[in-house]
């Protein structure tokens, strides 16, 4: 996407890329295709805006985190498809790494539990299963990266001088970076058996890493910002003060709270992670994060698998045709429950069905489940931080659903606010890039650009709220322990001249690509859908 100095979208472009499902619980992307679609998006966004690369002041990259790939230094070719964040093939590796010490073995250093979610287990799977990779790692021929690293490498030249760099927030999602030192941890790497030589250099989220390669669509343009998608959304929502929270509703739901300049360990099933670091010498800002695996994808499931609806908007129409959920609850634990429960034994259940219930109630229960899961995370954040929230800033496709947003405000008894510019992920990356080259002078200038589009406040009384909440928890109790014993780890129930007007942002997601530019123009690749695998 391309943005101007006011943070408004000038142009955008998108391209779909395929998701591959080679087996149950396996999810892959073709990294070569992602790079091809990225170039198409850049070209398309520039063409629509009638701009040339030299009119861009900077490019920012934002990406789907944790997704892992390894490529050959000599040829730039990937050894294997990228393994996506929600791929669960590494369950045995994660268990093996516990070494009898439990899933929190590395949490004190990384802020993360041992789980299939994070990059280290995926890299170990590749090392063990791709012929020749282990030997190439020893020879220094193989390069590891998440999608930001892969794009930056190719944007800056690939085998012809491309740089091998990642941002601190992406590195914090690998299980290999120390949250205090903000560097790869030698002890962790030794425990994992991963050579440091294959890892990219860790940089801040806002600095000039390199320039677009000669002959490319972005030739000579500074590449100056990298943020993982959820950190980018938090930054784009101007959550710059401790205690501010954003919630992104997409295929999943990702909620993040700014906790300031010290990492805050969670006792309630959340992840401690890097929020952002704006320059090499600036302090790092940390965050608490809760990830809900199934949000918009549950609506896709109603459409594609159950055939209850023809399209996503119909789910809201049907849900609004009944006054309430009819006593019906849905726990969408298709692959277990994520934050704050972290229970891989759970599976999806509909509860409270009677002959009275119709497909409208199925839709309403599915939409309400989004809000219940978000409340679990928000409650955990309050317990960990001691902060009483004054509002939640929301973004993502599902914020267009008034029923979901109103019920969210009702069930958390806190105002829910949507910004005028909905593309906060792309905007956040553009802001990071623009700050590095002087497009904006500081965070206060960016904060002043944030404007509210709509706000929902609670219309529900305490008695009714608790009735619904108790019903949800009862339904969850029926969901856990379905696949073996419960494994819950939580106790939680202006113009700068011709070269200064534009900043670009590249966003990479899971199934589709969207490109745009900030401050003139940015590009992003965004996953807009994808098939759901039900275990």
Coordinates of C-alpha atoms in Angstrom, one line a residue:
X1 CA 0.0 0.0 0.0
X2 CA 1.1 3.5 -0.6
X3 CA 0.4 6.2 2.0
X4 CA 0.9 9.9 1.9
X5 CA 2.3 12.0 4.7
X6 CA -1.2 12.3 6.4
X7 CA -1.3 8.5 6.7
X8 CA -4.0 8.2 4.0
X9 CA -4.0 5.4 1.4
X10 CA -3.0 6.7 -2.0
X11 CA -2.9 3.3 -3.8
X12 CA -2.9 -0.4 -3.1
X13 CA -2.6 -3.6 -5.0
X14 CA -3.1 -7.3 -4.1
X15 CA -2.4 -10.7 -5.5
X16 CA -3.4 -14.1 -4.1
X17 CA -0.9 -16.7 -3.4
X18 CA -1.6 -20.3 -2.8
X19 CA -1.7 -22.1 0.5
X20 CA -0.6 -25.8 0.3
X21 CA -2.0 -28.5 2.6
X22 CA 0.2 -31.6 2.0
X23 CA -1.3 -33.5 4.9
X24 CA -3.5 -33.1 8.0
X25 CA -2.2 -30.3 10.1
X26 CA 0.4 -29.3 7.5
X27 CA 0.3 -25.8 6.0
X28 CA 2.9 -24.4 3.6
X29 CA 3.6 -21.5 1.3
X30 CA 5.8 -21.3 -1.8
X31 CA 8.3 -18.6 -0.9
X32 CA 9.2 -18.1 -4.6
X33 CA 5.6 -17.4 -5.4
X34 CA 5.4 -14.9 -2.5
X35 CA 8.4 -13.0 -3.9
X36 CA 6.8 -13.0 -7.4
X37 CA 3.5 -11.7 -6.1
X38 CA 5.3 -9.1 -4.1
X39 CA 6.9 -7.7 -7.2
X40 CA 3.6 -7.7 -9.0
X41 CA 2.0 -5.8 -6.1
X42 CA 4.7 -3.2 -6.1
X43 CA 4.4 -2.7 -9.9
X44 CA 0.6 -2.6 -9.6
X45 CA 0.5 -0.1 -6.7
X46 CA 2.9 2.2 -8.4
X47 CA 1.0 2.1 -11.7
X48 CA -2.3 2.9 -10.0
X49 CA -0.8 5.8 -8.1
X50 CA 1.0 7.0 -11.3
X51 CA 4.2 7.2 -9.3
X52 CA 7.8 6.2 -9.9
X53 CA 10.0 4.5 -7.3
X54 CA 12.2 7.6 -6.9
X55 CA 9.1 9.5 -5.6
X56 CA 9.0 7.1 -2.6
X57 CA 10.8 8.3 0.5
X58 CA 11.0 4.8 2.1
X59 CA 9.7 1.3 2.1
X60 CA 8.5 -0.6 5.1
X61 CA 7.9 -4.4 5.3
X62 CA 5.3 -6.1 7.5
X63 CA 4.9 -9.9 7.5
X64 CA 3.2 -12.9 8.9
X65 CA 5.4 -13.9 11.8
X66 CA 6.9 -17.3 12.7
X67 CA 6.5 -18.7 9.1
X68 CA 9.9 -20.3 8.4
X69 CA 12.1 -21.0 5.4
X70 CA 15.7 -21.8 4.5
X71 CA 17.3 -21.0 1.2
X72 CA 20.7 -21.6 -0.6
X73 CA 23.1 -18.7 -0.3
X74 CA 24.6 -19.5 -3.7
X75 CA 21.4 -19.7 -5.7
X76 CA 18.7 -18.0 -3.6
X77 CA 16.5 -21.0 -4.0
X78 CA 14.5 -22.3 -1.0
X79 CA 15.2 -25.9 0.1
X80 CA 11.5 -26.5 0.9
X81 CA 8.2 -24.7 1.0
X82 CA 7.9 -22.2 3.9
X83 CA 6.3 -23.8 6.9
X84 CA 3.5 -21.6 8.1
X85 CA 2.9 -20.5 11.7
X86 CA -0.2 -22.6 12.2
X87 CA 1.4 -25.8 10.9
X88 CA 1.5 -28.4 13.6
X89 CA 3.9 -31.0 12.2
X90 CA 6.5 -30.2 14.9
X91 CA 4.4 -31.3 17.9
X92 CA 6.8 -34.1 18.7
X93 CA 9.8 -31.8 18.4
X94 CA 8.3 -29.3 20.8
X95 CA 7.6 -32.1 23.3
X96 CA 11.2 -33.4 22.9
X97 CA 12.7 -30.0 23.5
X98 CA 10.9 -29.8 26.9
X99 CA 13.5 -32.3 28.1
X100 CA 11.2 -33.2 31.1
X101 CA 11.2 -29.5 32.1
X102 CA 7.8 -28.6 30.6
X103 CA 6.8 -26.2 27.9
X104 CA 8.1 -23.2 29.8
X105 CA 11.7 -24.4 29.6
X106 CA 12.8 -21.4 27.5
X107 CA 10.1 -18.9 28.6
X108 CA 12.4 -16.9 31.0
X109 CA 14.7 -16.0 28.2
X110 CA 12.3 -15.9 25.2
X111 CA 8.9 -15.0 26.7
X112 CA 7.5 -18.0 24.8
X113 CA 6.4 -21.5 25.5
X114 CA 7.7 -24.5 23.5
X115 CA 5.1 -24.9 20.8
X116 CA 4.6 -25.7 17.2
X117 CA 3.7 -22.0 16.7
X118 CA 7.3 -20.7 16.8
X119 CA 10.1 -20.8 14.2
X120 CA 12.8 -22.9 16.0
X121 CA 10.7 -26.1 15.9
X122 CA 10.0 -25.6 12.2
X123 CA 13.7 -25.0 11.5
X124 CA 14.6 -28.2 13.3
X125 CA 12.0 -30.1 11.3
X126 CA 13.6 -28.8 8.1
X127 CA 17.1 -29.8 9.3
X128 CA 16.0 -33.3 10.1
X129 CA 13.8 -33.9 7.0
X130 CA 15.4 -32.0 4.0
X131 CA 18.2 -34.0 2.4
X132 CA 21.5 -32.1 2.4
X133 CA 20.3 -29.2 4.5
X134 CA 22.2 -30.2 7.7
X135 CA 25.4 -30.5 5.8
X136 CA 24.9 -27.2 4.0
X137 CA 24.3 -25.5 7.4
X138 CA 27.6 -26.7 8.6
X139 CA 29.3 -25.3 5.4
X140 CA 27.5 -21.9 5.7
X141 CA 25.6 -22.4 2.5
X142 CA 22.1 -22.3 4.0
X143 CA 20.3 -19.2 5.2
X144 CA 17.3 -19.2 7.6
X145 CA 14.7 -16.5 7.7
X146 CA 11.1 -15.6 8.4
X147 CA 9.2 -13.9 5.6
X148 CA 10.6 -10.4 6.4
X149 CA 14.1 -11.7 6.0
X150 CA 13.2 -13.4 2.7
X151 CA 11.7 -10.3 1.2
X152 CA 14.4 -8.0 2.4
X153 CA 17.0 -10.3 0.9
X154 CA 15.3 -10.3 -2.5
X155 CA 14.4 -6.6 -2.4
X156 CA 18.1 -5.7 -1.9
X157 CA 19.5 -7.9 -4.6
X158 CA 19.2 -11.6 -3.6
X159 CA 22.4 -13.5 -4.6
X160 CA 23.7 -10.2 -6.0
X161 CA 24.4 -8.5 -2.6
X162 CA 21.1 -9.1 -0.9
X163 CA 21.2 -8.5 2.9
X164 CA 20.4 -11.1 5.5
X165 CA 18.6 -9.2 8.2
X166 CA 15.5 -9.6 10.4
X167 CA 13.8 -7.2 12.8
X168 CA 13.9 -7.5 16.6
X169 CA 10.2 -8.2 16.8
X170 CA 10.3 -11.0 14.3
X171 CA 13.4 -12.5 16.0
X172 CA 11.5 -12.5 19.2
X173 CA 9.0 -15.0 17.7
X174 CA 11.6 -17.7 16.9
X175 CA 12.4 -19.2 20.4
X176 CA 16.0 -18.3 19.7
X177 CA 16.3 -14.6 20.8
X178 CA 17.0 -13.4 24.3
X179 CA 14.4 -10.8 25.3
X180 CA 16.8 -8.9 27.5
X181 CA 19.9 -8.8 25.2
X182 CA 17.8 -8.6 21.9
X183 CA 20.3 -11.0 20.3
X184 CA 20.5 -14.7 19.4
X185 CA 21.1 -16.6 22.6
X186 CA 24.1 -18.9 22.4
X187 CA 22.8 -21.2 25.2
X188 CA 19.4 -21.6 23.5
X189 CA 21.1 -22.3 20.2
X190 CA 23.2 -25.0 21.7
X191 CA 20.2 -26.6 23.3
X192 CA 18.4 -26.5 20.0
X193 CA 21.3 -27.6 17.9
X194 CA 21.0 -24.7 15.5
X195 CA 24.1 -23.1 14.1
X196 CA 24.2 -19.3 14.6
X197 CA 25.8 -18.8 11.2
X198 CA 22.5 -19.5 9.4
X199 CA 20.6 -16.8 11.3
X200 CA 20.1 -13.3 10.1
X201 CA 21.5 -10.2 11.8
X202 CA 18.9 -8.7 14.2
X203 CA 18.2 -5.0 13.6
X204 CA 15.7 -2.5 15.1
X205 CA 12.3 -1.9 13.5
X206 CA 13.1 1.5 12.1
X207 CA 16.4 2.2 10.4
X208 CA 17.7 2.1 6.8
X209 CA 18.7 -1.6 6.3
X210 CA 19.6 -1.2 2.6
X211 CA 18.2 0.0 -0.7
X212 CA 16.1 -1.5 -3.5
X213 CA 18.3 -3.4 -5.9
X214 CA 19.3 -2.0 -9.3
X215 CA 16.9 -3.0 -12.0
X216 CA 14.1 -3.7 -9.5
X217 CA 10.8 -1.9 -9.1
X218 CA 12.1 -0.2 -6.0
X219 CA 15.6 0.6 -7.3
X220 CA 17.4 3.0 -4.9
X221 CA 14.5 3.4 -2.4
X222 CA 15.6 3.0 1.3
X223 CA 14.1 -0.1 2.9
X224 CA 13.7 1.4 6.4
X225 CA 11.1 -0.4 8.4
X226 CA 10.3 -4.0 9.4
X227 CA 7.5 -5.0 11.7
X228 CA 5.8 -8.3 12.2
X229 CA 2.1 -8.0 11.3
X230 CA 0.7 -7.8 14.9
X231 CA 3.4 -5.3 16.1
X232 CA 2.7 -3.3 12.9
X233 CA -1.0 -3.2 13.7
X234 CA -0.2 -2.0 17.2
X235 CA 2.1 0.7 15.9
X236 CA -0.4 1.7 13.2
X237 CA -3.0 2.0 15.9
X238 CA -0.7 4.5 17.8
X239 CA -0.6 2.3 20.9
X240 CA 2.5 4.1 22.1
X241 CA 1.8 4.3 25.8
X242 CA 1.9 1.4 28.4
X243 CA -1.5 -0.1 28.8
X244 CA -2.9 0.7 25.4
X245 CA -4.3 -2.3 23.6
X246 CA -5.2 -3.2 20.0
X247 CA -7.1 -6.2 18.8
X248 CA -6.9 -7.5 15.2
X249 CA -9.7 -9.6 13.9
X250 CA -8.8 -11.6 10.8
X251 CA -8.5 -15.3 10.2
X252 CA -7.5 -15.4 13.9
X253 CA -7.6 -12.8 16.6
X254 CA -4.4 -11.2 17.9
X255 CA -4.6 -8.9 20.9
X256 CA -1.5 -6.9 22.0
X257 CA -0.8 -4.6 24.9
X258 CA 2.0 -2.1 25.1
X259 CA 3.8 -2.8 28.5
X260 CA 6.6 -0.3 28.3
X261 CA 10.4 -0.7 28.3
X262 CA 10.7 -3.8 30.5
X263 CA 9.5 -7.3 29.5
X264 CA 6.6 -8.3 31.7
X265 CA 6.4 -12.1 32.3
X266 CA 2.9 -13.5 32.1
X267 CA 1.4 -15.7 34.7
X268 CA -1.9 -16.1 32.8
X269 CA -1.1 -17.8 29.5
X270 CA 0.0 -14.8 27.4
X271 CA 3.2 -14.3 25.4
X272 CA 5.9 -11.8 26.4
X273 CA 7.3 -10.3 23.2
X274 CA 8.9 -7.3 21.6
X275 CA 6.5 -4.5 20.6
X276 CA 9.0 -2.3 18.7
X277 CA 12.4 -0.7 18.8
X278 CA 12.8 2.5 16.8
X279 CA 16.5 2.7 16.0
X280 CA 19.6 1.1 17.1
X281 CA 20.1 3.3 20.2
X282 CA 16.5 3.6 21.3
X283 CA 14.9 1.6 24.1
X284 CA 12.9 -1.4 23.2
X285 CA 9.2 -1.4 23.9
X286 CA 7.7 -4.7 25.0
X287 CA 4.2 -6.2 24.8
X288 CA 1.9 -8.9 26.1
X289 CA 0.1 -10.8 23.4
X290 CA -2.7 -13.3 23.2
X291 CA -3.4 -15.2 20.0
X292 CA -6.7 -16.8 19.2
X293 CA -6.4 -19.3 16.4
X294 CA -10.0 -19.3 15.1
X295 CA -11.9 -16.0 14.4
X296 CA -12.8 -15.2 10.8
X297 CA -11.9 -18.7 9.7
X298 CA -14.8 -20.0 11.7
X299 CA -17.1 -18.0 9.4
X300 CA -15.3 -19.5 6.4
X301 CA -15.9 -22.9 7.9
X302 CA -19.7 -22.2 8.1
X303 CA -19.5 -21.3 4.4
X304 CA -17.2 -23.8 3.0
X305 CA -17.7 -26.9 5.1
X306 CA -21.2 -26.7 6.7
X307 CA -22.7 -24.7 3.7
X308 CA -24.9 -22.8 6.1
X309 CA -24.1 -19.5 4.4
X310 CA -23.2 -18.4 0.9
X311 CA -20.8 -15.6 2.0
X312 CA -19.4 -14.0 5.1
X313 CA -21.9 -11.0 5.2
X314 CA -24.8 -13.5 5.3
X315 CA -23.6 -14.7 8.7
X316 CA -24.3 -11.3 10.2
X317 CA -27.7 -11.1 8.5
X318 CA -28.8 -14.5 9.9
X319 CA -27.4 -13.8 13.3
X320 CA -29.3 -10.5 13.6
X321 CA -32.5 -12.3 12.6
X322 CA -32.7 -13.8 16.1
X323 CA -32.8 -11.9 19.4
X324 CA -30.0 -13.9 21.1
X325 CA -28.0 -17.1 20.8
X326 CA -31.0 -19.3 21.9
X327 CA -28.9 -20.9 24.6
X328 CA -26.4 -22.1 22.1
X329 CA -22.6 -21.8 22.4
X330 CA -19.8 -22.7 20.0
X331 CA -16.2 -23.3 21.0
X332 CA -14.1 -23.2 17.7
X333 CA -11.2 -25.3 19.0
X334 CA -10.5 -26.9 15.6
X335 CA -6.8 -27.4 16.6
X336 CA -7.0 -26.8 20.3
X337 CA -7.3 -23.6 22.3
X338 CA -4.6 -20.9 22.1
X339 CA -4.1 -18.1 24.6
X340 CA -4.7 -18.0 27.4
X341 CA -5.6 -21.6 27.9
X342 CA -3.1 -23.3 25.5
X343 CA -4.9 -26.6 25.6
X344 CA -4.1 -28.8 22.6
X345 CA -6.6 -31.5 23.8
X346 CA -9.6 -29.3 23.1
X347 CA -11.8 -29.7 20.0
X348 CA -14.7 -27.7 18.5
X349 CA -18.1 -28.2 20.1
X350 CA -21.6 -26.7 19.8
X351 CA -23.4 -26.8 23.1
X352 CA -26.9 -26.2 24.3
X353 CA -28.7 -27.2 21.2
X354 CA -32.5 -27.8 21.2
X355 CA -35.1 -28.4 18.5
X356 CA -35.7 -24.6 18.7
X357 CA -32.3 -23.7 17.3
X358 CA -31.9 -22.8 13.6
X359 CA -29.0 -22.0 11.3
X360 CA -29.4 -18.4 12.5
X361 CA -28.4 -19.5 16.0
X362 CA -25.4 -21.4 14.6
X363 CA -24.3 -18.2 13.0
X364 CA -24.8 -16.1 16.1
X365 CA -23.0 -18.6 18.3
X366 CA -20.1 -18.6 15.9
X367 CA -19.8 -14.8 15.8
X368 CA -20.2 -14.5 19.6
X369 CA -17.4 -17.0 20.1
X370 CA -15.0 -14.4 18.6
X371 CA -15.9 -12.0 21.4
X372 CA -15.7 -14.6 24.2
X373 CA -12.2 -15.7 23.2
X374 CA -11.1 -12.1 23.0
X375 CA -12.4 -11.5 26.5
X376 CA -10.3 -14.4 27.9
X377 CA -7.2 -12.8 26.5
X378 CA -8.2 -9.3 27.7
X379 CA -9.0 -10.5 31.2
X380 CA -5.5 -12.2 31.3
X381 CA -3.9 -9.0 30.2
X382 CA -5.6 -7.1 33.0
X383 CA -4.4 -9.7 35.5
X384 CA -0.8 -9.6 34.3
X385 CA -0.5 -5.8 33.9
X386 CA -2.8 -4.6 36.7
X387 CA -4.2 -2.1 34.1
X388 CA -8.0 -1.4 33.8
X389 CA -8.6 -0.8 30.1
X390 CA -10.4 2.4 29.0
X391 CA -10.9 1.1 25.5
X392 CA -9.8 -1.4 22.9
X393 CA -8.6 -0.2 19.5
X394 CA -9.8 -2.7 16.8
X395 CA -8.8 -3.4 13.2
X396 CA -9.1 -6.2 10.7
X397 CA -11.9 -7.4 8.4
X398 CA -14.3 -8.5 11.1
X399 CA -14.5 -5.0 12.5
X400 CA -17.0 -4.3 9.7
X401 CA -19.4 -6.7 11.5
X402 CA -21.4 -4.5 13.8
X403 CA -22.9 -7.4 15.7
X404 CA -19.5 -8.8 16.6
X405 CA -18.2 -5.4 17.6
X406 CA -21.2 -4.6 19.7
X407 CA -21.1 -8.0 21.4
X408 CA -17.4 -7.5 22.0
X409 CA -18.1 -4.2 23.8
X410 CA -20.9 -5.9 25.8
X411 CA -19.0 -8.9 27.0
X412 CA -15.9 -7.0 28.1
X413 CA -17.9 -3.9 29.3
X414 CA -15.3 -1.7 27.6
X415 CA -15.6 0.6 24.6
X416 CA -14.4 -0.8 21.3
X417 CA -13.0 1.7 18.8
X418 CA -12.3 1.4 15.1
X419 CA -10.0 3.9 13.3
X420 CA -10.7 5.9 10.2
X421 CA -7.8 4.2 8.4
X422 CA -8.5 0.4 8.7
X423 CA -5.2 -0.7 7.1
X424 CA -3.3 -0.4 10.4
X425 CA -0.9 -3.2 9.7
X426 CA 0.4 -1.6 6.5
X427 CA 0.2 1.8 8.0
X428 CA 2.4 0.7 11.0
X429 CA 5.2 -0.5 8.7
X430 CA 5.0 2.7 6.7
X431 CA 5.2 4.8 9.9
X432 CA 8.3 2.8 11.0
X433 CA 10.0 3.4 7.6
X434 CA 9.0 7.1 7.5
X435 CA 10.4 7.7 11.0
X436 CA 13.7 6.3 9.9
X437 CA 14.1 8.8 7.1
X438 CA 12.4 11.9 8.7
X439 CA 9.0 11.8 7.1
X440 CA 7.6 12.1 10.6
X441 CA 9.6 13.7 13.4
X442 CA 8.3 11.7 16.3
X443 CA 5.5 9.5 17.8
X444 CA 3.4 12.4 18.8
X445 CA 3.1 13.5 15.2
X446 CA 1.9 10.0 14.3
X447 CA -0.4 9.8 17.3
X448 CA -2.1 13.0 16.2
X449 CA -3.0 11.3 12.9
X450 CA -5.0 8.6 14.5
X451 CA -8.8 9.3 14.1
X452 CA -11.8 7.4 15.3
X453 CA -14.3 6.1 12.8
X454 CA -16.8 4.4 15.1
X455 CA -17.1 3.3 18.7
X456 CA -19.2 0.7 20.4
X457 CA -20.1 0.9 24.1
X458 CA -21.7 -1.8 26.2
X459 CA -25.5 -2.0 26.2
X460 CA -25.6 -5.1 28.4
X461 CA -26.3 -5.3 32.1
X462 CA -24.0 -7.1 34.5
X463 CA -26.4 -9.9 35.2
X464 CA -26.9 -10.7 31.6
X465 CA -23.2 -10.4 30.9
X466 CA -22.4 -13.0 33.6
X467 CA -25.1 -15.3 32.3
X468 CA -23.5 -15.4 28.9
X469 CA -19.9 -15.6 30.3
X470 CA -20.9 -18.6 32.5
X471 CA -22.5 -20.3 29.6
X472 CA -19.3 -19.8 27.5
X473 CA -17.1 -21.3 30.3
X474 CA -19.4 -24.3 30.6
X475 CA -19.1 -24.9 26.9
X476 CA -15.3 -24.7 27.0
X477 CA -15.3 -27.3 29.8
X478 CA -17.0 -29.7 27.4
X479 CA -14.4 -28.9 24.7
X480 CA -11.2 -29.7 26.7
X481 CA -9.9 -33.2 27.1
X482 CA -11.4 -34.4 23.9
X483 CA -8.0 -35.5 22.4
X484 CA -6.4 -37.0 25.5
X485 CA -6.0 -35.3 28.9
X486 CA -6.3 -31.5 29.1
X487 CA -3.0 -29.8 28.5
X488 CA -4.0 -26.3 29.7
X489 CA -1.0 -24.2 30.8
X490 CA -3.0 -21.3 32.2
X491 CA -4.9 -20.6 35.3
X492 CA -7.2 -18.3 33.3
X493 CA -10.9 -19.3 33.0
X494 CA 2.9 17.2 5.0
X495 CA 5.0 17.7 1.9
X496 CA 8.7 16.9 1.9
X497 CA 9.4 17.6 -1.7
X498 CA 9.4 15.2 -4.6
X499 CA 11.5 12.6 -2.8
X500 CA 9.8 13.1 0.5
X501 CA 6.1 12.5 0.0
X502 CA 6.0 8.8 -0.1
X503 CA 6.8 5.8 2.1
X504 CA 6.0 2.3 1.1
X505 CA 5.0 -0.7 3.1
X506 CA 5.1 -4.4 2.2
X507 CA 2.7 -6.7 4.2
X508 CA 2.8 -10.4 3.8
X509 CA 0.1 -12.6 5.1
X510 CA -1.3 -16.1 4.7
X511 CA -3.3 -16.6 1.5
X512 CA -3.6 -13.4 -0.5
X513 CA -1.4 -10.5 -1.3
X514 CA -2.2 -6.9 -1.1
X515 CA 0.2 -4.2 -2.0
X516 CA 0.1 -0.5 -1.1
X517 CA 2.3 2.4 -0.2
X518 CA 2.5 4.8 2.6
X519 CA 3.3 8.5 2.5
X520 CA 2.8 8.4 -1.1
X521 CA 2.6 4.7 -1.5
X522 CA 3.3 1.4 0.2
X523 CA 2.9 -2.2 -0.7
X524 CA 1.6 -5.0 1.4
X525 CA 0.8 -8.7 0.9
X526 CA -2.1 -9.7 3.1
X527 CA -3.7 -13.1 3.6
X528 CA -7.4 -12.6 3.1
X529 CA -8.6 -16.1 3.5
X530 CA -7.5 -19.7 3.2
X531 CA -8.8 -23.2 3.6
X532 CA -9.3 -24.4 7.1
X533 CA -8.0 -27.8 8.2
X534 CA -10.1 -29.5 10.8
X535 CA -8.3 -32.1 12.8

